[in-house]
DNA sequence: TGACATTGGTGACGAATTGTTACTAATTCG
DNA sequence: CGAATTAGTAACAATTCGTCACCAATGTCA
């Protein structure tokens, strides 16, 4: 055991500079995309995550919603904090502390303002080091939560086909899923309900539309799944 | 779609007051326990979470480690951020923003200082509202991550019996597990390896000691488990 | 000393779940 | 019309899971 400090803890708050950095994620063709904004020409990198300080009395998620509305024109369907950073890495506004927030937005909702653009997660331009860290955390958090939270449904419009849903899961998980298994598991979960509409996309059989409508789950308590460990 | 703002986003950092609030968790007899410190008599509640502001240049987890060392005399085995709060709820130091951090410490490590005490998670004394929120978040995060992360091993000494391990899982999950199933799943996961030591606790057959020694997992990629949804 | 209580540990079997194959259905294209 | 394409499902085999039953090694106590 280590030596005990002689003086007790005398806690005190400290003033610091704070920013909320938002990773807006949306499914694009064949990849998850992140919304970046063009930085002022004085900045070191051309692009950055949308960010701002929370206003006085404004919650962190409220700030994230406001920032997203400004750059996308629509509030995201879902938020999740992905971590608060106070390492020394560079931030575009030189904030000492950054709160990273992932915001999920369905495909086709909103329209980026002139100075904003979607970039596939796998091929981002250069951004400030702290923003890079935040994006990586956001991707990791979303991928890790995808089968514990209805995240996938937040990346789709209210009505969707099961193929759409499977496609989003495949995007998020980064691997192909087997159609029959996917549907059987979904069926058993009572998470969606069929609508009376069909969607025809040109070729092939029209697909039935579903909506996210989770029913009370029967208490399916299972044993420990060590096979789910991620690290 | 909503109206687009006429002015673009002009991001700027804002100065604010920051605190790191630590939820030190450790398994006690039959329950998870939280370490609380006695508050100055001027405070509104008698007890509070250990907290402080991070020093200049000190990372958030580093601050949590320092705070824990002061009150427990030992650094925790594991940290996890459980969320950053900027709601209006009251904080003992009136910080505008709190970073909540869960710190896991094995049973029997360290010794609380005179003004600190363990309380079972289920029967805490009155604490500031924001601290209450942070504790609840910490418990939820730990319970949710327990079968994705080797959290349980961080609540045990380096050598432990399988009954000990099962006990920690039962504490965290809040329900009994079946011995044979638990061991079979653990076996298949290659997370532990047996040592050449046995532990005799008085009555009953002595138990073999194991250590946490995760082997490379064969890529057991499975289908989506909708049955794991927590909300 | 020898039953018995207590805790550790495992084989085995039926039930449930999962991975896969192979099929049917409904549509467009040429 | 038939081929191509996408949607949807029945059914079978392989695997995993929940449980029961049992054996092993120790302390307790009559």
Short mmCIF file of C-alpha atoms (C1' of nucleotides) in Angstrom, two decimals:
data_model
loop_
_atom_site.label_atom_id
_atom_site.label_comp_id
_atom_site.label_asym_id
_atom_site.label_seq_id
_atom_site.Cartn_x
_atom_site.Cartn_y
_atom_site.Cartn_z
CA UNK A 1 0.00 0.00 0.00
CA UNK A 2 1.18 3.53 -0.67
CA UNK A 3 1.92 6.22 1.88
CA UNK A 4 -1.14 8.12 3.06
CA UNK A 5 -1.10 11.82 2.29
CA UNK A 6 -0.68 13.94 5.37
CA UNK A 7 -3.18 16.53 4.29
CA UNK A 8 -6.76 15.58 3.60
CA UNK A 9 -8.53 16.24 0.36
CA UNK A 10 -9.59 19.87 0.15
CA UNK A 11 -11.74 19.79 -2.94
CA UNK A 12 -12.32 22.93 -4.94
CA UNK A 13 -13.72 23.56 -8.38
CA UNK A 14 -11.53 25.10 -11.03
CA UNK A 15 -12.48 27.31 -13.95
CA UNK A 16 -11.75 25.81 -17.30
CA UNK A 17 -12.74 26.20 -20.94
CA UNK A 18 -15.35 23.78 -22.25
CA UNK A 19 -16.61 22.76 -25.66
CA UNK A 20 -19.24 20.31 -26.90
CA UNK A 21 -18.02 18.46 -30.00
CA UNK A 22 -20.68 16.63 -32.00
CA UNK A 23 -20.21 13.58 -34.20
CA UNK A 24 -23.31 13.53 -36.40
CA UNK A 25 -23.60 10.06 -37.91
CA UNK A 26 -25.86 8.99 -40.73
CA UNK A 27 -25.91 6.01 -43.10
CA UNK A 28 -24.82 6.92 -46.62
CA UNK A 29 -24.23 4.66 -49.58
CA UNK A 30 -22.42 1.66 -48.16
CA UNK A 31 -20.89 3.49 -45.21
CA UNK A 32 -21.57 5.48 -42.08
CA UNK A 33 -20.89 9.14 -42.70
CA UNK A 34 -19.83 11.99 -40.40
CA UNK A 35 -20.85 15.60 -40.85
CA UNK A 36 -17.89 18.00 -40.91
CA UNK A 37 -17.84 21.77 -41.27
CA UNK A 38 -15.33 23.85 -43.20
CA UNK A 39 -13.02 25.60 -40.76
CA UNK A 40 -12.00 29.25 -41.06
CA UNK A 41 -8.95 29.62 -43.28
CA UNK A 42 -6.94 30.67 -40.26
CA UNK A 43 -7.35 27.21 -38.75
CA UNK A 44 -4.71 24.57 -39.07
CA UNK A 45 -7.05 21.98 -40.59
CA UNK A 46 -9.56 22.62 -43.34
CA UNK A 47 -12.36 20.70 -41.62
CA UNK A 48 -13.62 20.13 -38.10
CA UNK A 49 -16.46 18.58 -36.18
CA UNK A 50 -19.31 20.98 -35.49
CA UNK A 51 -18.79 22.32 -31.97
CA UNK A 52 -19.62 25.13 -29.59
CA UNK A 53 -19.74 25.90 -25.90
CA UNK A 54 -23.01 25.19 -24.13
CA UNK A 55 -24.90 28.36 -23.32
CA UNK A 56 -25.45 29.30 -19.72
CA UNK A 57 -28.03 26.93 -18.31
CA UNK A 58 -28.08 24.79 -21.45
CA UNK A 59 -27.63 21.03 -20.99
CA UNK A 60 -24.90 19.25 -22.92
CA UNK A 61 -27.30 17.26 -25.07
CA UNK A 62 -29.36 20.39 -25.66
CA UNK A 63 -26.22 22.08 -26.93
CA UNK A 64 -25.54 19.10 -29.20
CA UNK A 65 -29.08 19.34 -30.58
CA UNK A 66 -28.70 23.06 -31.21
CA UNK A 67 -25.36 22.62 -32.95
CA UNK A 68 -26.76 19.84 -35.13
CA UNK A 69 -29.78 21.92 -36.06
CA UNK A 70 -27.52 24.71 -37.22
CA UNK A 71 -25.37 22.57 -39.49
CA UNK A 72 -27.92 20.01 -40.64
CA UNK A 73 -31.22 21.81 -40.29
CA UNK A 74 -32.73 18.99 -38.28
CA UNK A 75 -32.41 17.74 -34.73
CA UNK A 76 -30.84 14.28 -34.41
CA UNK A 77 -32.97 11.30 -33.46
CA UNK A 78 -30.66 10.18 -30.70
CA UNK A 79 -27.66 11.25 -28.63
CA UNK A 80 -25.06 9.49 -26.65
CA UNK A 81 -22.09 10.91 -24.82
CA UNK A 82 -18.95 9.20 -25.99
CA UNK A 83 -16.55 10.56 -23.42
CA UNK A 84 -15.11 13.76 -22.02
CA UNK A 85 -11.53 14.55 -22.93
CA UNK A 86 -9.03 16.66 -21.11
CA UNK A 87 -5.83 15.40 -22.59
CA UNK A 88 -3.50 17.94 -24.08
CA UNK A 89 -4.54 17.27 -27.67
CA UNK A 90 -5.32 20.22 -29.87
CA UNK A 91 -8.90 21.44 -30.24
CA UNK A 92 -9.92 24.00 -32.89
CA UNK A 93 -11.12 26.41 -30.22
CA UNK A 94 -8.36 25.46 -27.78
CA UNK A 95 -10.87 24.24 -25.24
CA UNK A 96 -9.21 22.55 -22.29
CA UNK A 97 -12.10 20.12 -21.91
CA UNK A 98 -14.26 18.60 -24.66
CA UNK A 99 -17.47 16.67 -24.24
CA UNK A 100 -17.85 14.34 -27.23
CA UNK A 101 -21.40 13.53 -28.26
CA UNK A 102 -22.54 11.12 -30.95
CA UNK A 103 -25.76 12.20 -32.69
CA UNK A 104 -27.62 9.79 -34.94
CA UNK A 105 -29.66 11.06 -37.84
CA UNK A 106 -31.64 8.98 -40.36
CA UNK A 107 -30.60 8.99 -43.97
CA UNK A 108 -32.22 11.75 -45.99
CA UNK A 109 -33.25 13.94 -43.06
CA UNK A 110 -31.99 17.49 -43.14
CA UNK A 111 -29.64 19.16 -45.57
CA UNK A 112 -26.12 20.24 -44.61
CA UNK A 113 -25.50 23.98 -44.79
CA UNK A 114 -23.15 25.25 -47.43
CA UNK A 115 -20.08 24.91 -45.26
CA UNK A 116 -20.85 21.37 -44.11
CA UNK A 117 -20.37 18.05 -45.86
CA UNK A 118 -20.77 14.33 -45.24
CA UNK A 119 -17.62 12.21 -45.20
CA UNK A 120 -17.48 8.43 -44.99
CA UNK A 121 -16.15 7.38 -41.60
CA UNK A 122 -13.35 5.46 -43.27
CA UNK A 123 -11.96 8.36 -45.26
CA UNK A 124 -12.06 11.55 -43.27
CA UNK A 125 -9.94 14.55 -44.17
CA UNK A 126 -7.43 15.91 -41.66
CA UNK A 127 -9.08 17.25 -38.50
CA UNK A 128 -7.70 18.41 -35.16
CA UNK A 129 -6.20 15.56 -33.12
CA UNK A 130 -8.80 15.80 -30.39
CA UNK A 131 -11.58 15.66 -32.95
CA UNK A 132 -9.99 12.58 -34.44
CA UNK A 133 -10.07 10.92 -31.02
CA UNK A 134 -13.69 11.89 -30.49
CA UNK A 135 -14.74 10.48 -33.87
CA UNK A 136 -12.98 7.20 -33.11
CA UNK A 137 -14.64 7.00 -29.72
CA UNK A 138 -18.02 7.74 -31.22
CA UNK A 139 -17.66 5.00 -33.80
CA UNK A 140 -16.54 2.54 -31.15
CA UNK A 141 -19.37 3.43 -28.78
CA UNK A 142 -22.01 3.15 -31.49
CA UNK A 143 -20.65 -0.18 -32.69
CA UNK A 144 -20.51 -1.51 -29.18
CA UNK A 145 -24.01 -0.42 -28.21
CA UNK A 146 -25.72 -1.53 -31.37
CA UNK A 147 -27.08 -4.75 -29.99
CA UNK A 148 -28.09 -3.38 -26.63
CA UNK A 149 -29.90 -0.31 -27.71
CA UNK A 150 -32.23 0.41 -30.58
CA UNK A 151 -29.57 2.59 -32.21
CA UNK A 152 -30.13 1.09 -35.63
CA UNK A 153 -33.74 2.25 -35.64
CA UNK A 154 -32.56 5.83 -35.07
CA UNK A 155 -30.65 5.69 -38.33
CA UNK A 156 -33.77 4.83 -40.32
CA UNK A 157 -36.96 6.67 -41.15
CA UNK A 158 -40.07 5.73 -39.12
CA UNK A 159 -41.08 3.18 -41.77
CA UNK A 160 -38.45 0.85 -43.15
CA UNK A 161 -38.07 -2.55 -44.75
CA UNK A 162 -36.38 -5.42 -43.00
CA UNK A 163 -33.69 -5.34 -45.66
CA UNK A 164 -33.02 -1.68 -44.78
CA UNK A 165 -32.76 -2.60 -41.13
CA UNK A 166 -30.42 -5.47 -41.85
CA UNK A 167 -28.33 -3.15 -44.01
CA UNK A 168 -27.91 -0.70 -41.13
CA UNK A 169 -26.89 -3.49 -38.80
CA UNK A 170 -24.35 -4.65 -41.34
CA UNK A 171 -22.99 -1.12 -41.65
CA UNK A 172 -22.65 -0.76 -37.92
CA UNK A 173 -21.21 -4.19 -37.30
CA UNK A 174 -19.02 -4.18 -40.36
CA UNK A 175 -19.98 -7.67 -41.49
CA UNK A 176 -22.68 -9.50 -43.38
CA UNK A 177 -25.58 -11.06 -41.53
CA UNK A 178 -27.63 -14.05 -42.55
CA UNK A 179 -31.10 -13.05 -43.67
CA UNK A 180 -33.10 -15.88 -42.15
CA UNK A 181 -31.33 -15.71 -38.79
CA UNK A 182 -31.66 -11.96 -38.63
CA UNK A 183 -35.38 -12.08 -39.26
CA UNK A 184 -35.99 -14.92 -36.85
CA UNK A 185 -34.18 -13.08 -34.05
CA UNK A 186 -36.03 -9.87 -34.82
CA UNK A 187 -39.35 -11.73 -34.83
CA UNK A 188 -38.64 -13.21 -31.42
CA UNK A 189 -37.78 -9.81 -29.98
CA UNK A 190 -41.10 -8.07 -30.58
CA UNK A 191 -39.28 -4.88 -31.49
CA UNK A 192 -41.03 -4.10 -34.76
CA UNK A 193 -44.52 -4.36 -36.12
CA UNK A 194 -45.57 -4.69 -39.75
CA UNK A 195 -47.51 -1.85 -41.37
CA UNK A 196 -50.07 -2.10 -44.12
CA UNK A 197 -47.72 -0.56 -46.64
CA UNK A 198 -45.34 -2.03 -49.14
CA UNK A 199 -42.31 -0.48 -50.67
CA UNK A 200 -41.41 -1.10 -54.29
CA UNK A 201 -37.95 -0.11 -55.34
CA UNK A 202 -38.07 -1.00 -58.99
CA UNK A 203 -36.93 -4.53 -59.46
CA UNK A 204 -37.70 -7.46 -57.24
CA UNK A 205 -40.59 -8.28 -54.98
CA UNK A 206 -41.95 -5.31 -52.98
CA UNK A 207 -41.01 -5.35 -49.32
CA UNK A 208 -43.37 -4.85 -46.42
CA UNK A 209 -42.75 -1.76 -44.31
CA UNK A 210 -42.24 -2.05 -40.58
CA UNK A 211 -42.13 0.40 -37.73
CA UNK A 212 -40.19 0.34 -34.48
CA UNK A 213 -42.73 -0.61 -31.82
CA UNK A 214 -41.08 -2.44 -28.93
CA UNK A 215 -43.43 -4.58 -26.87
CA UNK A 216 -42.90 -5.40 -23.25
CA UNK A 217 -40.21 -8.05 -23.20
CA UNK A 218 -40.85 -11.25 -21.37
CA UNK A 219 -38.10 -11.47 -18.79
CA UNK A 220 -35.66 -13.52 -20.85
CA UNK A 221 -32.88 -13.59 -18.29
CA UNK A 222 -30.00 -15.62 -19.59
CA UNK A 223 -26.70 -16.77 -18.24
CA UNK A 224 -23.52 -14.79 -18.58
CA UNK A 225 -22.24 -14.47 -22.14
CA UNK A 226 -18.48 -14.28 -21.89
CA UNK A 227 -18.42 -14.63 -25.65
CA UNK A 228 -19.53 -11.00 -25.91
CA UNK A 229 -16.36 -9.58 -24.38
CA UNK A 230 -14.91 -6.91 -26.59
CA UNK A 231 -11.48 -6.54 -25.05
CA UNK B 1 -37.91 20.76 -41.46
CA UNK B 2 -37.29 23.75 -39.21
CA UNK B 3 -36.29 27.20 -40.33
CA UNK B 4 -32.60 27.59 -41.01
CA UNK B 5 -30.82 30.06 -38.79
CA UNK B 6 -29.77 33.18 -40.66
CA UNK B 7 -26.40 33.44 -38.93
CA UNK B 8 -23.92 30.60 -39.16
CA UNK B 9 -22.47 28.87 -36.18
CA UNK B 10 -19.76 30.98 -34.60
CA UNK B 11 -18.35 28.56 -32.09
CA UNK B 12 -16.53 29.83 -29.03
CA UNK B 13 -15.42 28.19 -25.85
CA UNK B 14 -16.84 29.32 -22.54
CA UNK B 15 -15.24 29.31 -19.11
CA UNK B 16 -17.01 27.16 -16.62
CA UNK B 17 -16.41 25.45 -13.30
CA UNK B 18 -15.53 21.77 -13.44
CA UNK B 19 -15.37 18.92 -10.95
CA UNK B 20 -14.48 15.24 -11.15
CA UNK B 21 -16.82 13.15 -8.98
CA UNK B 22 -15.69 9.61 -8.25
CA UNK B 23 -17.89 6.60 -7.48
CA UNK B 24 -15.51 4.11 -5.90
CA UNK B 25 -17.17 0.69 -6.02
CA UNK B 26 -16.09 -2.43 -4.19
CA UNK B 27 -17.80 -5.70 -3.31
CA UNK B 28 -18.68 -5.95 0.36
CA UNK B 29 -20.64 -8.60 2.16
CA UNK B 30 -23.54 -9.38 -0.11
CA UNK B 31 -23.62 -6.00 -1.85
CA UNK B 32 -21.68 -3.53 -3.92
CA UNK B 33 -20.50 -0.65 -1.75
CA UNK B 34 -19.74 2.99 -2.52
CA UNK B 35 -17.12 5.05 -0.73
CA UNK B 36 -18.47 8.32 0.67
CA UNK B 37 -16.68 11.06 2.56
CA UNK B 38 -18.04 13.10 5.45
CA UNK B 39 -18.83 16.59 4.27
CA UNK B 40 -17.91 19.77 6.19
CA UNK B 41 -20.59 20.64 8.69
CA UNK B 42 -21.45 23.71 6.65
CA UNK B 43 -22.65 21.50 3.82
CA UNK B 44 -26.26 20.66 3.30
CA UNK B 45 -25.75 16.90 3.32
CA UNK B 46 -23.60 14.98 5.76
CA UNK B 47 -21.95 12.85 3.10
CA UNK B 48 -20.74 13.25 -0.46
CA UNK B 49 -18.84 11.46 -3.18
CA UNK B 50 -15.13 12.14 -3.14
CA UNK B 51 -14.48 14.87 -5.71
CA UNK B 52 -12.08 17.59 -6.76
CA UNK B 53 -11.16 19.65 -9.78
CA UNK B 54 -8.49 18.22 -12.05
CA UNK B 55 -5.18 20.01 -11.67
CA UNK B 56 -3.81 21.94 -14.61
CA UNK B 57 -2.61 19.43 -17.17
CA UNK B 58 -4.01 16.48 -15.23
CA UNK B 59 -6.24 14.08 -17.17
CA UNK B 60 -9.70 13.27 -15.85
CA UNK B 61 -8.88 9.65 -15.03
CA UNK B 62 -5.63 10.77 -13.43
CA UNK B 63 -7.63 13.08 -11.21
CA UNK B 64 -9.96 10.22 -10.32
CA UNK B 65 -6.97 8.06 -9.41
CA UNK B 66 -5.52 10.81 -7.23
CA UNK B 67 -8.82 11.41 -5.46
CA UNK B 68 -9.25 7.71 -4.82
CA UNK B 69 -5.72 7.39 -3.47
CA UNK B 70 -6.40 10.15 -0.99
CA UNK B 71 -9.60 8.66 0.41
CA UNK B 72 -8.82 4.94 0.07
CA UNK B 73 -5.05 4.83 0.11
CA UNK B 74 -4.94 2.76 -3.05
CA UNK B 75 -5.41 3.46 -6.73
CA UNK B 76 -8.43 1.76 -8.28
CA UNK B 77 -7.98 -1.17 -10.63
CA UNK B 78 -10.20 0.26 -13.31
CA UNK B 79 -11.99 3.43 -14.38
CA UNK B 80 -14.87 4.23 -16.58
CA UNK B 81 -16.50 7.56 -17.28
CA UNK B 82 -20.19 7.34 -16.57
CA UNK B 83 -21.26 10.64 -18.03
CA UNK B 84 -20.75 14.37 -17.79
CA UNK B 85 -23.53 16.39 -16.21
CA UNK B 86 -24.39 19.98 -16.68
CA UNK B 87 -27.95 20.03 -15.49
CA UNK B 88 -28.82 22.50 -12.81
CA UNK B 89 -28.72 19.97 -9.97
CA UNK B 90 -26.84 20.90 -6.86
CA UNK B 91 -23.20 19.89 -6.45
CA UNK B 92 -21.36 20.21 -3.12
CA UNK B 93 -18.79 22.56 -4.67
CA UNK B 94 -21.35 24.24 -6.91
CA UNK B 95 -19.51 23.10 -10.03
CA UNK B 96 -21.43 23.88 -13.20
CA UNK B 97 -20.12 20.74 -14.88
CA UNK B 98 -19.36 17.37 -13.29
CA UNK B 99 -17.52 14.47 -14.85
CA UNK B 100 -18.71 11.27 -13.17
CA UNK B 101 -16.18 8.44 -13.02
CA UNK B 102 -16.71 4.92 -11.72
CA UNK B 103 -13.64 3.43 -10.08
CA UNK B 104 -13.49 -0.27 -9.29
CA UNK B 105 -11.45 -1.54 -6.40
CA UNK B 106 -11.09 -5.15 -5.23
CA UNK B 107 -12.39 -6.13 -1.83
CA UNK B 108 -9.86 -5.69 0.94
CA UNK B 109 -7.54 -3.31 -0.90
CA UNK B 110 -6.87 -0.02 0.80
CA UNK B 111 -8.36 1.40 3.95
CA UNK B 112 -10.71 4.38 3.96
CA UNK B 113 -9.40 7.46 5.75
CA UNK B 114 -11.10 8.50 8.94
CA UNK B 115 -13.66 10.67 7.22
CA UNK B 116 -14.61 8.08 4.62
CA UNK B 117 -16.90 5.06 4.86
CA UNK B 118 -18.34 2.29 2.70
CA UNK B 119 -22.09 2.27 2.17
CA UNK B 120 -24.07 -0.46 0.41
CA UNK B 121 -25.34 0.82 -2.92
CA UNK B 122 -28.90 0.07 -1.89
CA UNK B 123 -28.88 2.14 1.29
CA UNK B 124 -26.97 5.36 0.80
CA UNK B 125 -27.40 8.32 3.13
CA UNK B 126 -28.59 11.64 1.71
CA UNK B 127 -26.14 13.15 -0.77
CA UNK B 128 -26.33 16.12 -3.12
CA UNK B 129 -28.79 15.56 -5.98
CA UNK B 130 -26.14 15.58 -8.65
CA UNK B 131 -24.12 13.02 -6.73
CA UNK B 132 -27.20 10.85 -6.49
CA UNK B 133 -27.55 10.97 -10.26
CA UNK B 134 -23.90 10.11 -10.76
CA UNK B 135 -24.10 7.12 -8.44
CA UNK B 136 -27.15 5.81 -10.26
CA UNK B 137 -25.44 6.25 -13.61
CA UNK B 138 -22.33 4.50 -12.33
CA UNK B 139 -24.32 1.52 -11.11
CA UNK B 140 -26.20 1.30 -14.40
CA UNK B 141 -23.04 1.55 -16.49
CA UNK B 142 -21.23 -1.10 -14.47
CA UNK B 143 -24.20 -3.47 -14.62
CA UNK B 144 -24.58 -2.95 -18.33
CA UNK B 145 -20.91 -3.46 -19.17
CA UNK B 146 -20.37 -6.48 -16.97
CA UNK B 147 -20.68 -9.02 -19.72
CA UNK B 148 -18.75 -7.08 -22.31
CA UNK B 149 -15.77 -6.08 -20.27
CA UNK B 150 -13.72 -7.88 -17.66
CA UNK B 151 -15.12 -5.58 -14.97
CA UNK B 152 -15.77 -8.44 -12.57
CA UNK B 153 -12.09 -9.36 -12.52
CA UNK B 154 -11.25 -5.80 -11.42
CA UNK B 155 -13.34 -6.31 -8.30
CA UNK B 156 -11.31 -9.34 -7.25
CA UNK B 157 -7.72 -9.86 -6.15
CA UNK B 158 -5.31 -11.27 -8.75
CA UNK B 159 -5.98 -14.81 -7.53
CA UNK B 160 -9.56 -15.87 -6.92
CA UNK B 161 -11.76 -18.93 -6.85
CA UNK B 162 -14.46 -19.56 -9.39
CA UNK B 163 -17.03 -19.27 -6.62
CA UNK B 164 -15.68 -15.81 -5.83
CA UNK B 165 -15.97 -14.85 -9.47
CA UNK B 166 -19.48 -16.19 -9.71
CA UNK B 167 -20.35 -14.26 -6.56
CA UNK B 168 -19.20 -10.99 -8.09
CA UNK B 169 -21.20 -11.64 -11.22
CA UNK B 170 -24.23 -12.35 -9.08
CA UNK B 171 -23.70 -9.09 -7.19
CA UNK B 172 -23.39 -7.11 -10.38
CA UNK B 173 -26.26 -8.75 -12.19
CA UNK B 174 -28.49 -8.93 -9.14
CA UNK B 175 -29.50 -12.53 -9.65
CA UNK B 176 -28.30 -16.05 -9.02
CA UNK B 177 -26.39 -17.94 -11.70
CA UNK B 178 -26.22 -21.65 -12.26
CA UNK B 179 -22.86 -23.09 -11.26
CA UNK B 180 -22.37 -25.59 -14.06
CA UNK B 181 -23.45 -23.18 -16.79
CA UNK B 182 -21.28 -20.40 -15.43
CA UNK B 183 -18.21 -22.60 -15.40
CA UNK B 184 -18.85 -24.04 -18.82
CA UNK B 185 -19.19 -20.56 -20.34
CA UNK B 186 -16.07 -19.38 -18.55
CA UNK B 187 -14.15 -22.43 -19.74
CA UNK B 188 -15.13 -21.79 -23.34
CA UNK B 189 -14.02 -18.16 -23.12
CA UNK B 190 -10.36 -18.76 -22.26
CA UNK B 191 -10.43 -15.79 -19.90
CA UNK B 192 -8.90 -17.43 -16.85
CA UNK B 193 -6.16 -19.93 -16.17
CA UNK B 194 -5.81 -22.18 -13.15
CA UNK B 195 -2.91 -21.66 -10.76
CA UNK B 196 -1.12 -24.26 -8.70
CA UNK B 197 -2.66 -22.99 -5.50
CA UNK B 198 -5.69 -23.98 -3.55
CA UNK B 199 -7.69 -21.93 -1.14
CA UNK B 200 -9.16 -23.44 1.98
CA UNK B 201 -11.73 -21.37 3.76
CA UNK B 202 -12.51 -23.66 6.65
CA UNK B 203 -15.37 -25.90 5.73
CA UNK B 204 -15.92 -27.61 2.45
CA UNK B 205 -13.55 -28.78 -0.23
CA UNK B 206 -10.68 -26.35 -0.99
CA UNK B 207 -11.11 -24.42 -4.22
CA UNK B 208 -8.52 -24.02 -6.91
CA UNK B 209 -7.28 -20.47 -7.48
CA UNK B 210 -7.45 -18.90 -10.92
CA UNK B 211 -6.03 -15.77 -12.45
CA UNK B 212 -7.38 -13.51 -15.18
CA UNK B 213 -5.37 -14.37 -18.28
CA UNK B 214 -7.39 -13.77 -21.43
CA UNK B 215 -6.19 -15.71 -24.46
CA UNK B 216 -6.70 -14.57 -28.00
CA UNK B 217 -10.32 -15.29 -28.78
CA UNK B 218 -11.14 -17.25 -31.85
CA UNK B 219 -13.38 -14.97 -33.86
CA UNK B 220 -16.70 -16.26 -32.54
CA UNK B 221 -18.80 -13.79 -34.47
CA UNK B 222 -22.45 -14.46 -33.87
CA UNK B 223 -25.65 -13.06 -35.20
CA UNK B 224 -27.39 -10.08 -33.71
CA UNK B 225 -28.78 -10.65 -30.23
CA UNK B 226 -31.89 -8.52 -29.97
CA UNK B 227 -32.57 -10.31 -26.72
CA UNK B 228 -29.84 -8.24 -25.09
CA UNK B 229 -31.64 -4.92 -25.53
CA UNK B 230 -31.79 -3.12 -22.25
CA UNK B 231 -34.34 -0.45 -23.04
"C1'" DT C 1 -14.04 -42.77 14.37
"C1'" DG C 2 -17.45 -42.37 11.31
"C1'" DA C 3 -21.73 -40.14 9.72
"C1'" DC C 4 -23.06 -35.75 7.95
"C1'" DA C 5 -22.95 -31.01 6.57
"C1'" DT C 6 -20.67 -28.01 3.43
"C1'" DT C 7 -18.37 -26.31 -0.49
"C1'" DG C 8 -15.99 -27.47 -5.02
"C1'" DG C 9 -16.28 -29.52 -9.47
"C1'" DT C 10 -18.06 -32.20 -13.67
"C1'" DG C 11 -20.62 -35.58 -16.94
"C1'" DA C 12 -24.54 -36.05 -19.42
"C1'" DC C 13 -29.11 -35.39 -21.39
"C1'" DG C 14 -33.14 -33.04 -23.17
"C1'" DA C 15 -34.62 -28.45 -24.58
"C1'" DA C 16 -33.85 -24.39 -26.86
"C1'" DT C 17 -31.34 -21.61 -30.01
"C1'" DT C 18 -28.61 -20.81 -34.03
"C1'" DG C 19 -26.44 -21.40 -38.76
"C1'" DT C 20 -27.59 -22.86 -43.13
"C1'" DT C 21 -29.78 -24.70 -47.16
"C1'" DA C 22 -33.19 -24.63 -50.07
"C1'" DC C 23 -37.16 -23.43 -51.38
"C1'" DT C 24 -41.51 -20.20 -52.71
"C1'" DA C 25 -43.35 -15.35 -53.90
"C1'" DA C 26 -43.72 -11.09 -56.39
"C1'" DT C 27 -42.00 -8.02 -59.17
"C1'" DT C 28 -39.08 -5.77 -63.55
"C1'" DC C 29 -36.60 -6.41 -67.74
"C1'" DG C 30 -35.94 -7.93 -72.36
"C1'" DC D 1 -42.91 -15.64 -72.03
"C1'" DG D 2 -38.43 -16.75 -69.25
"C1'" DA D 3 -34.45 -14.84 -66.78
"C1'" DA D 4 -33.02 -11.83 -63.21
"C1'" DT D 5 -33.73 -9.76 -58.84
"C1'" DT D 6 -35.30 -8.97 -54.30
"C1'" DA D 7 -38.47 -10.60 -50.35
"C1'" DG D 8 -39.73 -13.99 -47.26
"C1'" DT D 9 -39.92 -18.73 -44.85
"C1'" DA D 10 -39.91 -23.86 -43.77
"C1'" DA D 11 -37.15 -27.13 -42.15
"C1'" DC D 12 -32.99 -29.61 -40.78
"C1'" DA D 13 -28.52 -30.16 -38.51
"C1'" DA D 14 -25.23 -28.45 -35.34
"C1'" DT D 15 -24.43 -26.12 -31.36
"C1'" DT D 16 -25.37 -24.13 -27.04
"C1'" DC D 17 -27.92 -23.85 -22.70
"C1'" DG D 18 -30.39 -25.11 -18.45
"C1'" DT D 19 -30.59 -28.62 -15.33
"C1'" DC D 20 -30.04 -32.78 -12.73
"C1'" DA D 21 -27.29 -35.95 -10.72
"C1'" DC D 22 -23.51 -37.21 -9.05
"C1'" DC D 23 -18.47 -37.49 -7.18
"C1'" DA D 24 -14.54 -35.16 -4.27
"C1'" DA D 25 -12.40 -33.08 -0.33
"C1'" DT D 26 -12.69 -30.87 3.60
"C1'" DG D 27 -14.53 -29.54 8.67
"C1'" DT D 28 -17.87 -30.69 12.48
"C1'" DC D 29 -19.59 -33.16 16.00
"C1'" DA D 30 -21.87 -36.98 18.26
#
